[in-house]
Amino acid sequence: PTMRGGQSYVSCPPSFSNDGNRLLVGCGTSVAIFSTATALQVSSLEGHTSTVTSVVVVPGSKILNYCWTSSLDGTIRYWDFSLFECIKKIDLNLPIFSMVIPSLLSTPEESSGKKKNVYAYVCMQTENGKDNKPKLCTAQIRKCNLTNYNKLSKVTLKETKWPQRLTISPCGNFLGIKDKRKLHIWKIPKVDSDSAVSKKITLHHTKTFSVLTFHPTERIVAAGDVTGRILIFRGFGAQNFQENGELLNRTSMTGEECKPGVRQNDDAESCSTWHWHSSGVNLLSFSSDGVYLYSGGKEGVLVFWQLDTGKKKFLPRIGSPLRYFIDSPDPSVSSISCADNQIHIFKISSMEIMRSISGIKPPLSSQDICESISSQAAFDCTSGLVAVQTENYGIQFYSLFANRGLYEIQVCERNYQPVDDVTVVVTMVELSVDGSMMGTVEVKLPEEGIGGLICLKLWDLDSDTKRFSMSTLIYEPH
């Protein structure tokens, strides 16, 4: 029988249950449900036939356990995740890269008694042209009636060359994407329908955007770029997104002199730039009260920016590039997803990581620069263990039976920083047939033409602790 395991936990943002006790994580073709108290998987939602790309928990009371998911299999599914049961399936027939559902976040209109249709906005693959030739744009943003699905709305918000992750404002009023050096932002219609068209504005930058996020209450959008800068656009849509009877803060908003930092006379009142990250910003999220902006990137450091002053605090040494920051219903607890396939459950008040969900470590990024890396993992078939190299000069032991990381050992004693140049690589790992011994090979890369040093280490398994400790060290084995 084949054993399967080791899916990615960080291919899309996770989502907390309404009671905050569970975290729903897209995990290959399924949704893994983890306990936030133990970081152990308690169940899963099975049914999609390709990668899950979005998990959206329906907000409500703590006892409600419903969620929507989208997948590259072209379907949207509605689940009761307390019963692990799929209630509804909508087939769009084309891969869905991202999905948001604005009306779940907006406050229902009190006046009308009847229930409104729920619409999802999806970024999906474009259909081929009439002659069945693929179009230049591979992705399109469309609208889909989840309540009474007949066919996709004819309204196409945008076509883009590459798939884009959709970002929604916390109140469900605005939808945004990054598209090269532009941000496109749509105002979601108050009463949505198949034919309702969303107003759109575009904000420009001189560098390529990498991520964006909306403020929870004010009309502020923050966006990160590939150089590590963060742009804060305040008062976006002041001209184009006004409702009848809404008064502008400033009446005559023409010319660039009264819109500091704003390019091409874009529809924003001001734009300020912050810069701390040394490479692209991957993670950007406002705190639930809007006082702080959190940012993260390759450095593995979470930066807390005070929005009003630009002052910053740091949570350093997370140990891997950051991907997503997700708030739970409990304002003191959040999750941080990292590039090393870990999700950390994180307490903001004490700025500490409480627990970690450890997926299998991804292939080494240093494979390009060191040809001697063996990408082969080592297996101990009796215990269902697999040993893989890690970016931080170690070996991870991953249980295929339990489908989780058990522990890691450090092969090279050196401090790992994700942004540092790679100087040492663990190129090989092997386990003996009975799993009682391990061999590792590490290579010190040649610097300035001086040859690389090879080091073989042998490790014995301690029968009590069930962990490996080094027994033999051989320099330059031959």
XYZ file of C-alpha atoms in Angstrom:
478
model
C 0.000 0.000 0.000
C 1.232 3.506 -0.725
C 1.452 6.108 2.027
C 0.649 9.693 1.164
C 1.367 12.820 3.113
C 3.284 16.032 3.166
C 0.922 18.434 1.365
C 1.465 22.192 1.401
C -0.328 24.055 4.197
C 0.571 27.485 2.811
C -0.681 27.509 -0.782
C -3.630 29.699 0.295
C -4.553 31.644 3.464
C -6.218 29.570 6.215
C -9.427 30.546 8.038
C -10.468 30.322 11.724
C -13.763 28.811 12.891
C -16.187 31.250 14.565
C -15.268 29.981 18.037
C -11.544 30.317 17.239
C -10.915 26.712 18.311
C -10.184 25.370 14.843
C -8.110 26.466 11.885
C -9.208 25.368 8.402
C -6.220 24.925 6.091
C -6.209 24.241 2.345
C -4.065 21.127 2.089
C -3.706 19.651 -1.401
C -7.144 18.502 -2.560
C -8.631 18.590 0.956
C -9.195 21.056 3.785
C -7.362 20.001 6.944
C -9.017 21.072 10.217
C -6.582 21.697 13.079
C -7.201 22.325 16.771
C -5.714 25.710 17.713
C -5.213 24.404 21.269
C -2.997 21.451 20.274
C -1.964 22.284 16.648
C -2.971 18.700 15.775
C -5.229 17.789 12.863
C -8.679 16.698 14.040
C -10.426 16.033 10.712
C -10.600 17.025 7.052
C -13.052 17.940 4.293
C -12.674 15.592 1.317
C -14.233 15.997 -2.117
C -12.230 18.393 -4.285
C -10.193 16.670 -6.987
C -7.510 19.345 -7.408
C -5.733 21.924 -5.230
C -7.949 23.919 -2.847
C -7.357 27.648 -3.488
C -9.670 29.424 -0.991
C -11.289 28.606 2.348
C -13.957 31.091 3.540
C -15.660 30.453 6.894
C -19.174 31.939 7.037
C -19.155 34.438 9.954
C -21.809 33.959 12.608
C -22.365 32.678 16.115
C -19.853 30.312 17.683
C -22.042 27.286 17.020
C -22.261 27.856 13.238
C -19.726 25.805 11.275
C -20.181 26.516 7.578
C -17.553 27.335 4.970
C -17.137 27.840 1.230
C -14.120 26.500 -0.670
C -12.829 26.924 -4.216
C -10.421 24.732 -6.155
C -8.468 24.313 -9.370
C -10.977 21.520 -10.109
C -13.379 24.303 -11.171
C -15.870 23.834 -8.338
C -17.058 25.900 -5.391
C -18.306 23.819 -2.453
C -20.337 24.655 0.657
C -19.634 22.557 3.761
C -20.890 21.933 7.263
C -17.455 21.397 8.757
C -18.783 20.144 12.099
C -20.239 17.154 10.219
C -17.456 17.158 7.527
C -20.220 17.171 4.951
C -20.496 18.884 1.561
C -23.949 20.494 1.304
C -23.708 22.178 -2.082
C -21.455 22.033 -5.148
C -21.308 24.628 -7.927
C -19.329 23.703 -11.047
C -17.813 26.602 -13.008
C -15.882 24.164 -15.263
C -12.682 26.250 -15.233
C -9.896 26.357 -12.608
C -10.572 28.865 -9.807
C -7.420 30.552 -8.481
C -8.999 32.693 -5.760
C -12.452 33.463 -4.309
C -13.922 36.077 -1.956
C -17.527 36.523 -0.761
C -18.131 40.211 0.135
C -21.716 39.932 1.395
C -20.654 37.570 4.201
C -18.746 40.508 5.705
C -21.185 43.362 5.142
C -23.971 44.186 7.587
C -27.333 43.116 6.158
C -29.695 45.910 5.133
C -32.281 46.076 7.920
C -35.047 47.523 5.758
C -35.661 44.646 3.370
C -37.161 41.543 4.897
C -36.225 39.124 2.118
C -32.873 37.368 2.025
C -30.452 38.652 -0.574
C -28.536 36.446 -2.949
C -24.942 35.757 -1.932
C -22.336 36.484 -4.607
C -18.786 35.191 -4.831
C -16.132 37.031 -6.823
C -13.684 34.604 -8.396
C -10.407 34.851 -10.259
C -10.593 31.968 -12.719
C -9.013 30.757 -15.928
C -10.247 32.509 -19.072
C -12.210 30.513 -21.579
C -10.526 29.874 -24.904
C -11.522 32.099 -27.826
C -14.093 31.139 -30.471
C -11.471 29.251 -32.515
C -10.463 27.409 -29.303
C -7.113 29.215 -29.196
C -5.922 30.196 -25.713
C -6.199 33.935 -25.027
C -3.227 36.085 -24.025
C -4.900 36.830 -20.699
C -4.957 33.626 -18.656
C -7.215 34.865 -15.847
C -10.484 36.754 -15.460
C -12.376 38.141 -12.474
C -16.041 37.154 -12.565
C -19.091 37.129 -10.322
C -21.075 34.049 -9.322
C -24.496 33.807 -7.632
C -24.001 31.209 -4.886
C -27.644 31.254 -3.731
C -29.304 30.494 -7.077
C -26.524 29.444 -9.428
C -27.590 29.148 -13.020
C -24.551 30.419 -14.890
C -21.764 32.924 -14.338
C -22.717 36.594 -14.415
C -21.904 38.183 -17.774
C -20.061 40.951 -15.913
C -16.278 40.514 -16.217
C -14.517 42.880 -13.818
C -11.079 42.412 -15.385
C -8.902 40.115 -17.449
C -5.281 39.725 -16.327
C -2.264 38.047 -17.853
C -1.634 35.964 -14.721
C -3.906 34.701 -11.935
C -4.218 37.198 -9.065
C -5.235 36.644 -5.447
C -8.370 38.656 -4.686
C -8.287 40.851 -1.570
C -11.440 42.046 0.142
C -11.907 44.821 2.704
C -12.956 43.645 6.205
C -16.442 45.174 5.778
C -16.933 43.674 2.323
C -17.230 47.081 0.575
C -14.120 46.901 -1.606
C -12.333 44.321 -3.731
C -8.738 44.784 -4.871
C -6.008 43.124 -6.934
C -2.422 43.996 -7.737
C -1.536 43.946 -11.421
C 2.134 44.759 -12.065
C 2.570 48.444 -11.119
C -1.127 49.090 -10.553
C -3.738 48.431 -7.903
C -7.281 47.979 -9.201
C -9.997 48.564 -6.599
C -13.731 47.984 -7.100
C -16.568 49.212 -4.917
C -18.960 46.305 -4.359
C -22.583 47.333 -5.158
C -24.741 47.758 -2.014
C -27.400 45.590 -3.617
C -25.548 43.051 -5.739
C -27.065 41.271 -8.717
C -25.927 39.407 -11.820
C -25.969 42.618 -13.827
C -24.769 45.130 -11.191
C -21.487 46.703 -12.310
C -18.873 47.723 -9.759
C -17.209 51.139 -9.957
C -13.418 50.873 -10.314
C -10.358 53.027 -9.616
C -6.678 52.377 -10.389
C -3.706 53.487 -8.274
C -0.234 53.668 -9.843
C 3.308 53.015 -8.608
C 6.793 52.983 -10.174
C 7.571 49.446 -8.931
C 5.736 46.118 -9.126
C 3.225 45.559 -6.326
C 3.437 42.284 -4.377
C 0.543 42.442 -1.873
C -2.294 44.715 -0.677
C -4.648 45.012 2.302
C -7.587 47.227 3.320
C -8.093 49.098 6.602
C -11.031 47.703 8.654
C -12.956 50.988 9.043
C -11.277 53.841 7.168
C -10.811 54.291 3.444
C -7.128 53.340 3.499
C -5.371 50.713 1.380
C -1.781 49.612 2.044
C 0.308 47.869 -0.607
C 3.772 46.323 -0.576
C 6.139 46.150 -3.525
C 8.981 43.904 -4.701
C 11.664 46.296 -3.382
C 10.392 46.150 0.228
C 8.492 49.443 0.280
C 4.994 49.866 1.699
C 2.637 52.496 0.248
C -0.262 53.830 2.326
C -3.016 55.338 0.159
C -5.447 57.368 2.305
C -8.864 58.499 1.125
C -8.897 56.304 -1.992
C -12.003 56.649 -4.142
C -12.840 60.097 -2.727
C -14.002 61.185 -6.186
C -15.337 58.009 -7.807
C -16.775 56.007 -4.912
C -19.027 58.669 -3.323
C -22.582 57.703 -2.483
C -25.420 60.164 -2.959
C -25.471 62.586 -0.072
C -21.918 61.742 1.057
C -19.780 64.817 1.539
C -16.163 64.923 0.440
C -13.554 65.781 3.033
C -12.141 68.255 0.586
C -14.253 69.871 -2.063
C -11.747 70.735 -4.791
C -9.429 67.757 -5.191
C -7.755 68.692 -8.453
C -4.078 68.933 -9.198
C -1.294 67.015 -7.504
C -0.253 69.736 -5.061
C -3.119 68.911 -2.685
C -2.592 65.129 -2.968
C 0.900 64.508 -1.545
C 2.644 61.404 -2.882
C -0.180 60.495 -5.278
C 0.843 59.686 -8.873
C -0.918 60.479 -12.147
C -3.647 62.409 -10.318
C -4.992 59.095 -8.987
C -8.156 59.030 -6.895
C -6.583 59.140 -3.421
C -6.070 62.003 -0.974
C -2.468 61.139 -0.084
C 0.149 58.415 -0.407
C 3.005 57.897 2.056
C 5.872 55.400 1.753
C 7.466 53.310 4.499
C 10.605 51.244 3.981
C 12.200 48.664 6.254
C 12.154 45.353 4.349
C 15.228 44.572 2.244
C 13.294 42.548 -0.350
C 9.699 42.101 -1.479
C 6.847 42.482 1.009
C 4.811 39.228 1.046
C 2.540 39.742 4.037
C 0.478 42.826 4.828
C -2.470 43.060 7.225
C -4.092 45.677 9.450
C -4.839 44.848 13.083
C -8.559 44.298 13.698
C -8.812 47.748 15.363
C -6.882 49.406 12.511
C -4.232 50.903 14.815
C -1.352 48.775 13.484
C -0.223 47.519 10.100
C 1.662 44.200 10.140
C 4.186 43.445 7.407
C 6.520 40.566 6.629
C 8.830 39.258 3.945
C 11.894 37.155 3.305
C 13.635 38.206 6.541
C 11.268 36.123 8.694
C 10.487 39.173 10.852
C 6.976 40.450 11.579
C 6.976 44.257 11.678
C 4.270 46.154 13.616
C 3.817 49.681 12.187
C 1.794 52.215 14.160
C -0.416 53.644 11.436
C -0.567 57.214 12.763
C 3.145 57.643 13.535
C 4.980 55.092 11.364
C 6.811 53.863 14.490
C 7.630 50.155 14.431
C 8.148 47.130 16.692
C 9.487 43.736 15.640
C 8.833 40.054 16.228
C 12.166 38.670 14.945
C 13.526 35.177 14.279
C 10.389 33.473 12.998
C 12.924 31.610 10.872
C 11.331 31.567 7.429
C 9.877 34.039 4.898
C 6.339 35.090 5.887
C 3.260 34.484 3.695
C -0.102 35.228 5.373
C -1.396 36.818 8.571
C -4.940 35.822 9.601
C -6.939 37.163 12.567
C -9.100 34.870 14.672
C -12.424 35.876 16.291
C -10.395 36.202 19.504
C -8.553 39.504 18.857
C -5.527 38.344 20.861
C -4.827 35.292 18.660
C -3.711 35.173 15.015
C -1.977 32.803 12.633
C 1.148 33.388 10.550
C 1.817 31.126 7.552
C 5.457 30.740 6.481
C 7.281 29.598 3.352
C 8.745 26.584 5.228
C 5.221 25.066 5.335
C 4.575 25.986 8.958
C 1.614 27.858 10.433
C 2.269 29.518 13.785
C -0.543 30.269 16.259
C 0.506 33.585 17.643
C -0.517 35.708 20.667
C -0.267 39.385 19.778
C -0.436 40.815 23.305
C 2.688 38.956 24.440
C 4.191 38.768 20.908
C 4.889 35.063 21.254
C 4.336 31.974 19.137
C 2.214 29.584 21.210
C 2.001 26.563 18.907
C 3.042 25.555 15.397
C 1.465 23.366 12.737
C 4.446 21.772 10.969
C 4.028 20.530 7.422
C 6.792 18.786 5.510
C 9.675 21.090 4.584
C 9.711 22.200 0.938
C 12.684 21.498 -1.398
C 15.781 23.586 -0.669
C 15.963 26.939 -2.444
C 19.757 26.472 -2.711
C 19.336 23.676 -5.284
C 20.171 26.177 -8.034
C 23.592 27.043 -6.601
C 24.761 23.654 -5.336
C 24.668 20.840 -7.898
C 25.529 18.103 -5.400
C 22.205 18.398 -3.531
C 20.266 15.156 -3.551
C 16.575 15.964 -3.527
C 15.886 12.395 -2.439
C 14.349 12.019 1.006
C 15.372 9.176 3.330
C 12.700 6.697 4.478
C 12.327 4.470 7.502
C 9.533 2.234 6.263
C 8.895 0.452 9.574
C 8.034 3.638 11.463
C 6.660 5.573 8.477
C 9.284 8.279 8.986
C 10.759 10.393 6.242
C 13.870 12.564 6.766
C 14.276 15.709 4.626
C 16.802 18.552 4.542
C 15.679 21.963 5.822
C 16.705 25.495 4.849
C 18.118 26.152 8.327
C 20.885 23.510 8.004
C 18.930 20.697 9.621
C 16.937 17.526 9.057
C 13.194 17.293 9.641
C 11.654 13.969 10.682
C 8.153 13.761 9.287
C 5.649 11.014 10.116
C 3.696 9.779 7.119
C 1.422 7.817 9.484
C 0.422 10.946 11.419
C 1.056 13.298 8.447
C 2.910 15.818 10.600
C 6.396 16.991 11.463
C 7.726 15.283 14.601
C 11.019 17.034 15.285
C 14.111 18.550 13.682
C 17.806 18.207 14.385
C 20.474 20.770 13.601
C 23.223 19.338 11.361
C 25.399 22.482 11.163
C 25.700 24.673 14.217
C 25.201 28.088 12.716
C 22.653 30.844 12.972
C 20.231 30.802 10.056
C 18.814 34.016 8.593
C 16.559 33.603 5.538
C 18.107 36.649 3.811
C 21.753 35.569 4.236
C 23.737 34.184 1.307
C 23.901 30.398 1.413
C 27.400 29.244 2.443
C 26.660 25.719 3.732
C 24.242 23.138 2.336
C 23.157 19.771 3.749
C 23.338 17.882 0.456
C 22.394 14.321 1.479
C 20.630 12.341 4.179
C 20.372 8.538 4.425
C 18.811 6.209 7.011
C 19.874 2.618 7.700
C 17.374 -0.123 6.853
C 16.373 -0.603 10.501
C 16.229 3.174 11.086
C 18.829 3.092 13.886
C 21.550 5.102 12.080
C 21.613 8.175 9.882
C 24.261 9.685 7.644
C 24.368 13.337 6.522
C 26.673 15.134 4.102
C 27.184 18.883 4.235
C 29.148 21.015 1.792
C 30.728 24.354 2.590
C 30.401 26.200 -0.692
C 33.595 27.573 -2.273
C 34.108 31.270 -1.555
C 36.196 33.489 -3.823
C 37.563 30.466 -5.662
C 38.727 28.591 -2.562
C 37.446 25.003 -2.738
C 34.395 23.699 -0.910
C 34.791 21.534 2.204
C 32.799 18.284 2.470
C 31.819 16.826 5.835
C 30.203 13.434 6.573
C 28.417 12.928 9.898
C 27.068 9.659 11.307
C 24.235 9.713 13.831
C 22.888 7.053 16.247
C 19.278 6.765 17.392
C 18.866 6.993 21.165
C 16.507 4.155 22.129
C 15.013 6.153 25.028
C 14.465 9.603 23.513
C 13.971 8.247 19.963
C 16.153 11.084 18.670
C 19.420 11.046 16.745
C 22.698 12.297 18.178
C 25.988 12.621 16.299
C 28.495 9.809 16.845
C 31.140 10.319 14.114
C 32.465 13.290 12.145
C 34.587 12.755 9.004
C 36.101 15.688 7.091
C 36.727 15.279 3.352
C 35.521 11.640 3.079
C 36.928 9.757 0.070
